[in-house]
Short mmCIF file of C-alpha atoms and ligand atoms in Angstrom, two decimals:
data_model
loop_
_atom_site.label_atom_id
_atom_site.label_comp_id
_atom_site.label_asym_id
_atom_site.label_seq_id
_atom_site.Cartn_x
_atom_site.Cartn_y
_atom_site.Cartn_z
CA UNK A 1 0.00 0.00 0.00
CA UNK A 2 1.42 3.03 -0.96
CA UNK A 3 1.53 5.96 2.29
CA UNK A 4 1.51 9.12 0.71
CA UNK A 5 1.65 12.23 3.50
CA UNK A 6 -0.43 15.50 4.01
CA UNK A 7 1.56 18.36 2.34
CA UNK A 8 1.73 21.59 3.39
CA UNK A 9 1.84 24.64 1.04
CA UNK A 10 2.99 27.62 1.58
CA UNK A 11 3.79 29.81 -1.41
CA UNK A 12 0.20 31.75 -1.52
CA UNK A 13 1.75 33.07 1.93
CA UNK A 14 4.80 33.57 1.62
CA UNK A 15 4.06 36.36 -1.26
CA UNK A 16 3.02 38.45 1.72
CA UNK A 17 6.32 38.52 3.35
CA UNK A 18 10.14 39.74 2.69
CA UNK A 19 12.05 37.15 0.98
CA UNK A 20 13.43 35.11 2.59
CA UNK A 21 11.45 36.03 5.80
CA UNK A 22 10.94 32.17 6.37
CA UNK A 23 14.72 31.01 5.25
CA UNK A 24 15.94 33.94 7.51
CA UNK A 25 14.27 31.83 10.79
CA UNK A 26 15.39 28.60 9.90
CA UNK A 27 18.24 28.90 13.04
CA UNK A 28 15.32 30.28 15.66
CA UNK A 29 12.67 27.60 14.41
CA UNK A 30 15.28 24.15 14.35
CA UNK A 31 16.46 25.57 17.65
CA UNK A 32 12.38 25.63 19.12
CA UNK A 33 11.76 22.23 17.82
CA UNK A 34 15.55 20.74 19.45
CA UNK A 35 13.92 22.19 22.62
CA UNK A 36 10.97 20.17 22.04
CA UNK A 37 13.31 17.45 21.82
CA UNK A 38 15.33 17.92 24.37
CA UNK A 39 12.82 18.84 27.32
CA UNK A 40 14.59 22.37 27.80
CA UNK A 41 11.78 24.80 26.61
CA UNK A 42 9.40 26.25 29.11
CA UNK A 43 6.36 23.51 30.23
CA UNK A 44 9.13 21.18 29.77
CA UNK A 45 7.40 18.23 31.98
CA UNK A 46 4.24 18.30 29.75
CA UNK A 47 6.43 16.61 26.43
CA UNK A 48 4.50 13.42 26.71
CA UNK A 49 2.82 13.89 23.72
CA UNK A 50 6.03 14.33 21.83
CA UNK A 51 7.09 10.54 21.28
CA UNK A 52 3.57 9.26 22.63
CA UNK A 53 2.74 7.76 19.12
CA UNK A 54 6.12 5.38 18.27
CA UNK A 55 6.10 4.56 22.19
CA UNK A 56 2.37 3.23 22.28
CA UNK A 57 2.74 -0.67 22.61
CA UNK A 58 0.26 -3.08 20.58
CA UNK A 59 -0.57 -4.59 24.23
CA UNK A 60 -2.06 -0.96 25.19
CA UNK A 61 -4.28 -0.98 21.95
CA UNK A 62 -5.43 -4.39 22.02
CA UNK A 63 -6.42 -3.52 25.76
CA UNK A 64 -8.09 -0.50 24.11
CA UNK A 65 -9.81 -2.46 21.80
CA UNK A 66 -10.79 -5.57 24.55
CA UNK A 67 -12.83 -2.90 26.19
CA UNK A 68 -14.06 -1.37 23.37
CA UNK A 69 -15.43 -4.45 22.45
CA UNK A 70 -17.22 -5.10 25.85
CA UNK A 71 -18.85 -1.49 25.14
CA UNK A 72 -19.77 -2.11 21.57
CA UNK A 73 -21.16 -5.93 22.58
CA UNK A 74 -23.03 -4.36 25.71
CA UNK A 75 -24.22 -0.81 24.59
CA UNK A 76 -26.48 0.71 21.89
CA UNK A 77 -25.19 4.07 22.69
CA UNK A 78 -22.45 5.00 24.15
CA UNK A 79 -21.90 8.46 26.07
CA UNK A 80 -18.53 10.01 26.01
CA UNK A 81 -17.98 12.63 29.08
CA UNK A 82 -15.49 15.27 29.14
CA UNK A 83 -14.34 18.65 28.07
CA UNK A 84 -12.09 20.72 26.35
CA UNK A 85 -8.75 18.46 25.73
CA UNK A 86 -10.68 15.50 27.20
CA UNK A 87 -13.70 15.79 24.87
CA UNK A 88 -12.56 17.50 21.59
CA UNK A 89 -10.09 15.62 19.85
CA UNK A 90 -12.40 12.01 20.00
CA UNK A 91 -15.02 13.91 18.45
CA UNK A 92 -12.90 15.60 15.93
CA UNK A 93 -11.54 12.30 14.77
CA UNK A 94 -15.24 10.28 14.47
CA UNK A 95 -16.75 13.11 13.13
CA UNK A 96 -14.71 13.26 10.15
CA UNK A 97 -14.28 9.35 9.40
CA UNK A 98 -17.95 8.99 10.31
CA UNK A 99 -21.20 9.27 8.11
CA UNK A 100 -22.62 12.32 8.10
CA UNK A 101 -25.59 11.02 9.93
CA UNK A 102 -25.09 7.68 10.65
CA UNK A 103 -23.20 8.28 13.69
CA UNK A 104 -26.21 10.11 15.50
CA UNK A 105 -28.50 6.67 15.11
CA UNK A 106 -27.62 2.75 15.59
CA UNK A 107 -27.08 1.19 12.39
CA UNK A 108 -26.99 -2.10 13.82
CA UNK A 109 -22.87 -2.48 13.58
CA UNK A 110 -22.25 0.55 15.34
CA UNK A 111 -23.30 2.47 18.79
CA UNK A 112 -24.36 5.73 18.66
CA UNK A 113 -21.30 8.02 19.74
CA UNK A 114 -23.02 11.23 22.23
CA UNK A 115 -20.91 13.51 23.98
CA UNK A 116 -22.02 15.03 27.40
CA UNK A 117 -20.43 16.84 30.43
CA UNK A 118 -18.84 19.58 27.54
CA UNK A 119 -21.56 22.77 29.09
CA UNK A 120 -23.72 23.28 32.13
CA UNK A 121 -27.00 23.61 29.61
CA UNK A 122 -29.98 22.35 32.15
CA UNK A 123 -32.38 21.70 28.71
CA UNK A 124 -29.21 19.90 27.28
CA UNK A 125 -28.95 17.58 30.28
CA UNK A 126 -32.58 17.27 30.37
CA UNK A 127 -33.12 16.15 27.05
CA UNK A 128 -29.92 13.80 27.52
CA UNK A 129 -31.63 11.96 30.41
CA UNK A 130 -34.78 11.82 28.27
CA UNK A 131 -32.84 10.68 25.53
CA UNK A 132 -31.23 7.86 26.83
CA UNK A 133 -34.64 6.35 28.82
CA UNK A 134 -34.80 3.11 28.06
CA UNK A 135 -31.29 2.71 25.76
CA UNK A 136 -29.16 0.17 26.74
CA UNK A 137 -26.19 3.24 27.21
CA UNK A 138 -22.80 3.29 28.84
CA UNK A 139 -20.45 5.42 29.66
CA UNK A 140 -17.06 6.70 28.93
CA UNK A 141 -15.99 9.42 32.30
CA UNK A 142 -13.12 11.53 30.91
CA UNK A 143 -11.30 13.76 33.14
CA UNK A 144 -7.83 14.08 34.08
CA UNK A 145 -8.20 16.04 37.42
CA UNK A 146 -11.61 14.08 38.31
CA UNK A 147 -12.99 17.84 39.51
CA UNK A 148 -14.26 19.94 35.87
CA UNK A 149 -17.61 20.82 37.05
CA UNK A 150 -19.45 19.87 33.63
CA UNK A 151 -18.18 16.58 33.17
CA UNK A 152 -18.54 15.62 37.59
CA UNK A 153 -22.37 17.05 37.04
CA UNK A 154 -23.11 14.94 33.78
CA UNK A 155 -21.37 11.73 34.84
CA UNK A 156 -23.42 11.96 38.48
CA UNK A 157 -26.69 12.21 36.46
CA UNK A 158 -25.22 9.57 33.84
CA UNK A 159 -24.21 6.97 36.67
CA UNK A 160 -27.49 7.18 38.58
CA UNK A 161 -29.51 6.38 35.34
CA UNK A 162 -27.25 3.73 33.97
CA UNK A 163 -27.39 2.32 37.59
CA UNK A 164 -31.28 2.30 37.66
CA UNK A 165 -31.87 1.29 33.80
CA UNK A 166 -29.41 -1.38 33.72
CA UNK A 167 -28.47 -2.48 37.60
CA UNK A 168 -25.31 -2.09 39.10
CA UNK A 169 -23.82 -5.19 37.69
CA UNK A 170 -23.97 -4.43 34.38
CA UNK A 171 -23.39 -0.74 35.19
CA UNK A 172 -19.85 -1.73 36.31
CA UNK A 173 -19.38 -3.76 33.20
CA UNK A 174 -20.35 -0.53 30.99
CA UNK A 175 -18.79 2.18 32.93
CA UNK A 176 -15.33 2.85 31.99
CA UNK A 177 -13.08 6.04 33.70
CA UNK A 178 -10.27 7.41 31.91
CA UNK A 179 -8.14 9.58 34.38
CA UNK A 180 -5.25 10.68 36.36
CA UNK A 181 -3.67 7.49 37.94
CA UNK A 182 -3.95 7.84 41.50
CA UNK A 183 -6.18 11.45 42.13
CA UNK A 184 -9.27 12.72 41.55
CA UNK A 185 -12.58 12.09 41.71
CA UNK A 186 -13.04 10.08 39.06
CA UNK A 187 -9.86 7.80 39.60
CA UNK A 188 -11.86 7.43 43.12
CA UNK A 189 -15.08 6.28 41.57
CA UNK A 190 -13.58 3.87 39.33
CA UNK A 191 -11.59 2.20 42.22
CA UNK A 192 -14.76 1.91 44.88
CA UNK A 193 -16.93 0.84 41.77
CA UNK A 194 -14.78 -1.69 40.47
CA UNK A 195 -15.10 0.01 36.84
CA UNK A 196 -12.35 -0.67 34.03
CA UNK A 197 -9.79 2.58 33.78
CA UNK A 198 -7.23 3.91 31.89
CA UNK A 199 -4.80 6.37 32.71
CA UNK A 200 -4.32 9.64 31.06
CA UNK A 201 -0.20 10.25 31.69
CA UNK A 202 0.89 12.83 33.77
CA UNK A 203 3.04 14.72 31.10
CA UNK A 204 0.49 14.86 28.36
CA UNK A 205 -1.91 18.18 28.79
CA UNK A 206 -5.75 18.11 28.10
CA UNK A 207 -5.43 19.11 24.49
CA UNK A 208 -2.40 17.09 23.36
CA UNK A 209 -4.11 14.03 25.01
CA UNK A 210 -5.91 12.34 21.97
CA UNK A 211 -3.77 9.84 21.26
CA UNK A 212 -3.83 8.42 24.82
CA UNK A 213 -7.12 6.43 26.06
CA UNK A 214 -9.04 10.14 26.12
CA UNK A 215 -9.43 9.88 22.17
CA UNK A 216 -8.22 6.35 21.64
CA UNK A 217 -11.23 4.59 23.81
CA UNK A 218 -14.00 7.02 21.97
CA UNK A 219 -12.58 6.79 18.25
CA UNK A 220 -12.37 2.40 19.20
CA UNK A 221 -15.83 1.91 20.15
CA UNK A 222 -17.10 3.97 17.28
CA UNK A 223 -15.63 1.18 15.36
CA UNK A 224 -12.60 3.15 13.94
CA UNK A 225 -8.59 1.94 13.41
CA UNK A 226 -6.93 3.21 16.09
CA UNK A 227 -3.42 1.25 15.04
CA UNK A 228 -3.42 3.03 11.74
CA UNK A 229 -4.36 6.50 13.42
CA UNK A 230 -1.41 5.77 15.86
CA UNK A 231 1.11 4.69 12.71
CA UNK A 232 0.07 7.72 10.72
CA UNK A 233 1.13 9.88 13.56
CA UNK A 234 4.09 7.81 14.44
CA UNK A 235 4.73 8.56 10.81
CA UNK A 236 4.70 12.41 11.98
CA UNK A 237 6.74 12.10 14.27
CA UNK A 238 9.27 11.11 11.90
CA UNK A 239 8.64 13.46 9.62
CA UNK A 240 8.66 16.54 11.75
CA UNK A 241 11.88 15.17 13.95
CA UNK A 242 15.07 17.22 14.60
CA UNK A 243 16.99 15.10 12.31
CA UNK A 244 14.66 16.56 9.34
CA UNK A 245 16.36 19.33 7.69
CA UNK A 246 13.78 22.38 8.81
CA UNK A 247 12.82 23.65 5.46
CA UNK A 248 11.59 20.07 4.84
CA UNK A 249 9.73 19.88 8.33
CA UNK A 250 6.07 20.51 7.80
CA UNK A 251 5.44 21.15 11.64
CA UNK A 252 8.33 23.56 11.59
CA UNK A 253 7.66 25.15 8.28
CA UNK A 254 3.69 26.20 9.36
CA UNK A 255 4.87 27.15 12.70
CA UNK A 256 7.87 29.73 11.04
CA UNK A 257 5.04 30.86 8.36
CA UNK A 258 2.53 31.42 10.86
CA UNK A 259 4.92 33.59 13.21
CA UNK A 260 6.10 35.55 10.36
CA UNK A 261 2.63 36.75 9.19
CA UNK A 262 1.98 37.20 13.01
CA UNK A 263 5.26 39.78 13.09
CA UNK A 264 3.70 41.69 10.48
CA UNK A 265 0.47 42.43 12.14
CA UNK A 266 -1.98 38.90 11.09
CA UNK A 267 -3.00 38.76 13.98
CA UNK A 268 -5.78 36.21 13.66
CA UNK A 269 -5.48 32.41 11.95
CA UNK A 270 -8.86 31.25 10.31
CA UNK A 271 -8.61 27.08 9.92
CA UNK A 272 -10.65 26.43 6.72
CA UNK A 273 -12.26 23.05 5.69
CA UNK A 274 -14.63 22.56 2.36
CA UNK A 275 -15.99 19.14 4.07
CA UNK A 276 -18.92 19.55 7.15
CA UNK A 277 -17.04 16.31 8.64
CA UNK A 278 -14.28 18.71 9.71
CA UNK A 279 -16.10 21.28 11.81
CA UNK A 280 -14.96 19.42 14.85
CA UNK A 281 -11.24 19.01 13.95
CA UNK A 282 -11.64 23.13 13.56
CA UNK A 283 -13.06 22.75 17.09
CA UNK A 284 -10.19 20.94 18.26
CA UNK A 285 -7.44 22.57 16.61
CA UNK A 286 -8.93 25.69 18.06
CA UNK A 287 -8.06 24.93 21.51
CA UNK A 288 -4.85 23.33 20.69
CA UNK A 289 -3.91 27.01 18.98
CA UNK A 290 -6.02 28.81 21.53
CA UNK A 291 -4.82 27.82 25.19
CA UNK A 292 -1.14 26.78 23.94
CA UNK A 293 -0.13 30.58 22.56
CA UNK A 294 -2.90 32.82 24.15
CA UNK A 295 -0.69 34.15 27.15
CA UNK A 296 1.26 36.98 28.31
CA UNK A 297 -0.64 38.72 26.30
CA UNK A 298 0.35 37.60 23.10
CA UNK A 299 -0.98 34.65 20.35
CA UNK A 300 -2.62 34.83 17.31
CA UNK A 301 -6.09 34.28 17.58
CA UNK A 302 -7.43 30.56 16.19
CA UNK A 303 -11.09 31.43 14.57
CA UNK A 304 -12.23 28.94 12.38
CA UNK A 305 -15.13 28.34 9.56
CA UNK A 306 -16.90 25.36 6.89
CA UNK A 307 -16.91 26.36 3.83
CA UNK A 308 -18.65 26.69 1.22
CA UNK A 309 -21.40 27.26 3.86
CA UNK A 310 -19.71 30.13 5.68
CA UNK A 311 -18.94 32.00 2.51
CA UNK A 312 -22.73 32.98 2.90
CA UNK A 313 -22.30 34.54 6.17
CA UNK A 314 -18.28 35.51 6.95
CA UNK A 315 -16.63 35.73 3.04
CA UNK A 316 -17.65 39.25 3.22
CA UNK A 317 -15.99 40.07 6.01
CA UNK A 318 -12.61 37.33 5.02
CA UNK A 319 -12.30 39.36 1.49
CA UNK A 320 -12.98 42.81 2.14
CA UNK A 321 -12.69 43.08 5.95
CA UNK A 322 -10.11 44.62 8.60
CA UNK A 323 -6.44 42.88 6.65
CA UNK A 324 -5.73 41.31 9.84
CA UNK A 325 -6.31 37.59 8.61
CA UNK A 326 -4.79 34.92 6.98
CA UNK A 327 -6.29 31.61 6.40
CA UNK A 328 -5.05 27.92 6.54
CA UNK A 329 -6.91 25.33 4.22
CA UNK A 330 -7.30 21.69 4.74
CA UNK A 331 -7.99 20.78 0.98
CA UNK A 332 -9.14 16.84 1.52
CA UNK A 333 -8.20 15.86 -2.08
CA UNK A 334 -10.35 12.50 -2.93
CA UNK A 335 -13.86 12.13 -1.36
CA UNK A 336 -15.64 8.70 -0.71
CA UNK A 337 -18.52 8.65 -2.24
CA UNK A 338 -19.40 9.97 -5.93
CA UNK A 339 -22.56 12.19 -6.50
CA UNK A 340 -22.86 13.59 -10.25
CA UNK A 341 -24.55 17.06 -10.40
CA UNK A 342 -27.88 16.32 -11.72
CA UNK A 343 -29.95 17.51 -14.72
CA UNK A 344 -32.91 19.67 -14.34
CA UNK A 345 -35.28 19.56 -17.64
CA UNK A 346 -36.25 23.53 -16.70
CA UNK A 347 -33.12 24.36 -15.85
CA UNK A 348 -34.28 27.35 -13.94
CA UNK A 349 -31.54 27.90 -12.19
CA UNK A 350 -29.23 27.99 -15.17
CA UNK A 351 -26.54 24.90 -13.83
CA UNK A 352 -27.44 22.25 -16.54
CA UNK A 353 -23.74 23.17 -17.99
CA UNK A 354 -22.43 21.06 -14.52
CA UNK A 355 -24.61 17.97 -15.72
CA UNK A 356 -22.80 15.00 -14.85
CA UNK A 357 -19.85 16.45 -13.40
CA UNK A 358 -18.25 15.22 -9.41
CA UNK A 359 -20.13 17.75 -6.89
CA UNK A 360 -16.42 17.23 -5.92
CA UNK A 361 -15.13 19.03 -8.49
CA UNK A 362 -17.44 21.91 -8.23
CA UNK A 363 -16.32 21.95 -4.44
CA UNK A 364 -12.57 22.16 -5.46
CA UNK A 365 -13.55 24.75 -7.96
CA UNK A 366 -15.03 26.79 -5.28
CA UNK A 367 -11.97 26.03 -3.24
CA UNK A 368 -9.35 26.97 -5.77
CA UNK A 369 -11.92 30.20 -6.78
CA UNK A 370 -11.72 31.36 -2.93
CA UNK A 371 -8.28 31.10 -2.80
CA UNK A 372 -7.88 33.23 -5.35
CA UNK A 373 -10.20 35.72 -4.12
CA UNK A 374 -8.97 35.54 -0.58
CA UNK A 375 -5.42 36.33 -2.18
CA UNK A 376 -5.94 39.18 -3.74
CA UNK A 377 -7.93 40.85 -1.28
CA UNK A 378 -4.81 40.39 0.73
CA UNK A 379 -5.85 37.37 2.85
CA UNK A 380 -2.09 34.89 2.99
CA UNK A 381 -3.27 31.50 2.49
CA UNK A 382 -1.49 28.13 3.62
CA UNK A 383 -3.22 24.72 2.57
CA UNK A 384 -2.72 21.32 4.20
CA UNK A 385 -3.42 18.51 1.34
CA UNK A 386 -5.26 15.34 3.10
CA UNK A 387 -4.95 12.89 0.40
CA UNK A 388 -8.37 11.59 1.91
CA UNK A 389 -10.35 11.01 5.11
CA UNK A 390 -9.32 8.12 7.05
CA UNK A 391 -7.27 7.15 10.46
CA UNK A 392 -4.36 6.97 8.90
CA UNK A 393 -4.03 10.92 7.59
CA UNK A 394 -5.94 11.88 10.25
CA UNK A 395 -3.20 9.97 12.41
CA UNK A 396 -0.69 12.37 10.55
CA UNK A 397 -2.66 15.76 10.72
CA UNK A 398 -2.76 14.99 14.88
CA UNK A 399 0.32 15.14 14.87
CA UNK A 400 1.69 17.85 12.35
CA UNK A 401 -1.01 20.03 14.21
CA UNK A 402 0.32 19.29 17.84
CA UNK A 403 4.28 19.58 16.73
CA UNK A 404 3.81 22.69 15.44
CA UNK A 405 1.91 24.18 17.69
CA UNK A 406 4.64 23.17 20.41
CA UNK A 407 7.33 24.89 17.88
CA UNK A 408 5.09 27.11 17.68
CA UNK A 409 4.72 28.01 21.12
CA UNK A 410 8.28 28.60 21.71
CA UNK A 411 8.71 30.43 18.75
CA UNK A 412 6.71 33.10 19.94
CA UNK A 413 8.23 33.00 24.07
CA UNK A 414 5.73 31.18 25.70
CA UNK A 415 4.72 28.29 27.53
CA UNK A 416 2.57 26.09 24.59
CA UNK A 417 1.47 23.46 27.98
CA UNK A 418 0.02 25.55 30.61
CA UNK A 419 -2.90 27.09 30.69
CA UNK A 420 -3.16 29.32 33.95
CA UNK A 421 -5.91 31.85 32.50
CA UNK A 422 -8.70 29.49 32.65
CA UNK A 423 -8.95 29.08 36.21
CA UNK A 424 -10.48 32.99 36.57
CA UNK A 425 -14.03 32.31 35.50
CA UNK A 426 -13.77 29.22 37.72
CA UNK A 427 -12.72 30.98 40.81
CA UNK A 428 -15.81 33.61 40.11
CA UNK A 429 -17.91 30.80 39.53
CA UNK A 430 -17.43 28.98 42.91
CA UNK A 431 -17.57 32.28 44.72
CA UNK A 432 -20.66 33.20 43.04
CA UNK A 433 -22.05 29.86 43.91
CA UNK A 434 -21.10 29.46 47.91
CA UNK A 435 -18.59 27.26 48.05
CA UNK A 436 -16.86 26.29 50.81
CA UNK A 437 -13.19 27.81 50.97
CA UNK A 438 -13.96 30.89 48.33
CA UNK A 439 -15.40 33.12 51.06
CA UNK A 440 -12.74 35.97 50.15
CA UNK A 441 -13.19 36.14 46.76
CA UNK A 442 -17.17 36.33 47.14
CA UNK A 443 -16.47 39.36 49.02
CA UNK A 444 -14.16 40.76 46.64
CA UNK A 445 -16.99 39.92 43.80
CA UNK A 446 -19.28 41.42 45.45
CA UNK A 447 -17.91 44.84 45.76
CA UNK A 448 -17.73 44.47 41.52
CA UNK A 449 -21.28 43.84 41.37
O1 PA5 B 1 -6.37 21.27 27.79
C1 PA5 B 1 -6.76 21.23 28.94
O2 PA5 B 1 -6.00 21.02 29.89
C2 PA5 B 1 -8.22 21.44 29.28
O3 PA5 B 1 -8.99 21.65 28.15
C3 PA5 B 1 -8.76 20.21 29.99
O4 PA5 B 1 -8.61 19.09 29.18
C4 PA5 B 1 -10.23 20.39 30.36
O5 PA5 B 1 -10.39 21.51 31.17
C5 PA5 B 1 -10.76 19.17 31.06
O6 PA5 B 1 -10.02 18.90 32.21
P1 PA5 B 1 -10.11 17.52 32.94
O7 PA5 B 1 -9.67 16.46 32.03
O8 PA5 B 1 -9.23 17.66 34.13
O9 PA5 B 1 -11.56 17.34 33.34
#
């Protein structure tokens, strides 16, 4: 079988810089990714991710897989709980090799996939519970410190109702935790309870964690490859390693491209897709971008739309807007399935000339048209090439995205693995609420209010 990578292209961005802005950082960017490599940059004991792929063992996935199995044998739907790093990257990845509807009902081979415990929405919950009355459900607990207030409140109402629907034996049989190895309160659950558990590492951060059991358990019970996910990113890792002359690092290449347009004022990065099945990997690749560079004031801004459908409500304001922007394009280049654009005896609407022609190639036409456009209304444009949707590229785009961002990260002086500002709306939000030990910053809100 022939591997071909994702490519990354460049040149309809570079036009907007000096020349040789990129070749003139080649010293600064190999030097960010050596101190990837050799543990010495800032948030230096979060690198797990770094060599995670070539070090997971085939005895880890096939224990993966084992209890995916029990899930899939035991479950018509199967409820994945968790947020942010713990949530987004296993939807990312079944959302884009999934159908685009088949995941949301049981087509006898597969459980349906729901995610829960991402919001505090009381009609969302409500309509969960309702939902799942009378579905033979399980559940999947995600959370590395066992205290995120979504994902504790969802997997209390979860565990009562999977208790009471399906009895506490098979409860324990369907209930799985994936957390820190010793604290928190769902590592404390899973030991009273007896449940199955895997352990999310200490060194690998929320949103570099999909390739551990946070991602790998979800994308295996939704019936999906996870060895060739893990090889394609193992096969990133290669590719983006310190031995790889920089100009020919992908990882290192976006990360210098994206810092130079940064230095000349682009201050936001809009992730593109043309395919709906990517709207979560935008999701995900959001937060990777967001919380690794947003600090210190500093960091471009990760915004992110699907086109064509969001040429109808933000490609006014991407071609003629504030020239702040510039836009990176995943360009998937085969699709799956073949639809020919149909004929219309009327032809009211004047598209008869398309007769018989891919809808694919109209969508690449509309693709390569935008680019254009975007161009020359001064938008820089990178594009990632995904030869095509499956776990294997995927595998690969995990892992270009998360190796850049870390070069990323350092390229622009910051810690990429910490994430200290989200903790403020917390602390207001316990105050707020009463609870026990926040007593001095309730005061202190209250004198705001
Ligand atoms: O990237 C991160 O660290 C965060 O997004 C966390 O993953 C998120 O807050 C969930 O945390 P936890 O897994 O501890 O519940």
């Amino acid at each position: 079988m022939i591997m071909k990578n994702i490519r990354l292209e460049i040149s309809k961005a570079e036009q907007f810089l000096a020349a040789d802005a990129v070749k003139n950082m080649e010293a600064e960017v190999k030097a960010a990714n050596e101190a990837l490599e050799n543990g010495t940059c800032p948030g230096n004991d979060f690198l797990g991710w770094l060599h995670l792929p070539s070090s997971i063992t085939a005895d880890h996935l096939a224990d993966l897989k084992k209890t995916a199995q029990v899930l899939r044998e035991n479950c018509d739907t199967i409820v994945v709980a968790g947020i942010g790093g713990s949530y987004l990257g296993a939807r990312a990845v079944i959302e884009a090799l999934g159908n685009s509807f088949e995941w949301l009902v049981n087509d006898g081979k597969n459980p349906v996939i729901l995610f829960a415990g991402n919001n505090i929405g009381e009609d969302y919950l409500a309509e969960l519970c309702s939902y799942l009355k009378g579905r033979k459900f399980g559940v999947i607990n995600i959370s590395k410190s066992g205290t995120t207030t979504e994902t504790a409140l969802a997997f209390r109402l979860l565990k009562k109702q999977c208790e009471e629907q399906r009895g506490k034996e098979t409860a324990r049989k369907v209930i799985v935790a994936v957390t820190d190895a010793r604290r928190g309160a769902a590592r404390v659950t899973a030991d009273k309870e007896g449940y199955k558990s895997f352990i999310i590492p200490d060194n690998v951060g929320g949103r570099f964690s999909v390739l551990t059991p946070v991602g790998l358990l979800p994308i295996a019970c939704a019936g999906y490859d996870i060895e060739q996910l893990v090889k394609g990113a193992a096969d990133m890792e290669k590719a983006t390693g310190t031995d790889i002359p920089t100009t020919e690092n992908p990882a290192a290449v976006y990360a210098a491209v994206r810092n130079a347009l940064y230095a000349t004022g682009k201050k936001i990065e809009i992730l593109v897709n043309f395919q709906p099945k990517l709207h979560s990997m935008n999701e995900w690749w959001k937060q990777l971008y967001g919380e690794s560079e947003g600090k210190d004031g500093k960091g471009i801004f990760p915004a992110a739309v699907d086109f064509t459908t969001d040429l109808h409500s933000m490609g006014q304001w991407i071609q003629d807007g504030e020239r702040t922007i510039f836009e990176t394009v995943i360009s998937v280049e085969k699709s799956q399935h073949t639809v020919l654009f149909p004929h219309d005896e009327e032809n009211l609407d004047g598209l008869n000339f398309l007769e018989g022609r891919r809808v694919d190639e109209v969508n690449k036409m509309a693709e390569l048209g935008t680019q254009l456009a975007h161009v020359d209304g001064g938008v820089p444009n990178l594009r990632i090439a995904v030869p095509e949707l499956n776990e294997y590229y995927i595998g690969q785009l995990i892992y270009f995205f998360e190796r850049a961002c870390g070069i990323s990260g350092n390229l622009l002086g910051v810690n990429p693995f910490n994430q200290p500002g989200v903790e403020a709306y917390k602390k207001n939000m316990f105050a707020l609420l009463g609870k026990p030990g926040y007593e001095a910053e309730s005061e202190a809100i209250k004198a705001k209010l």
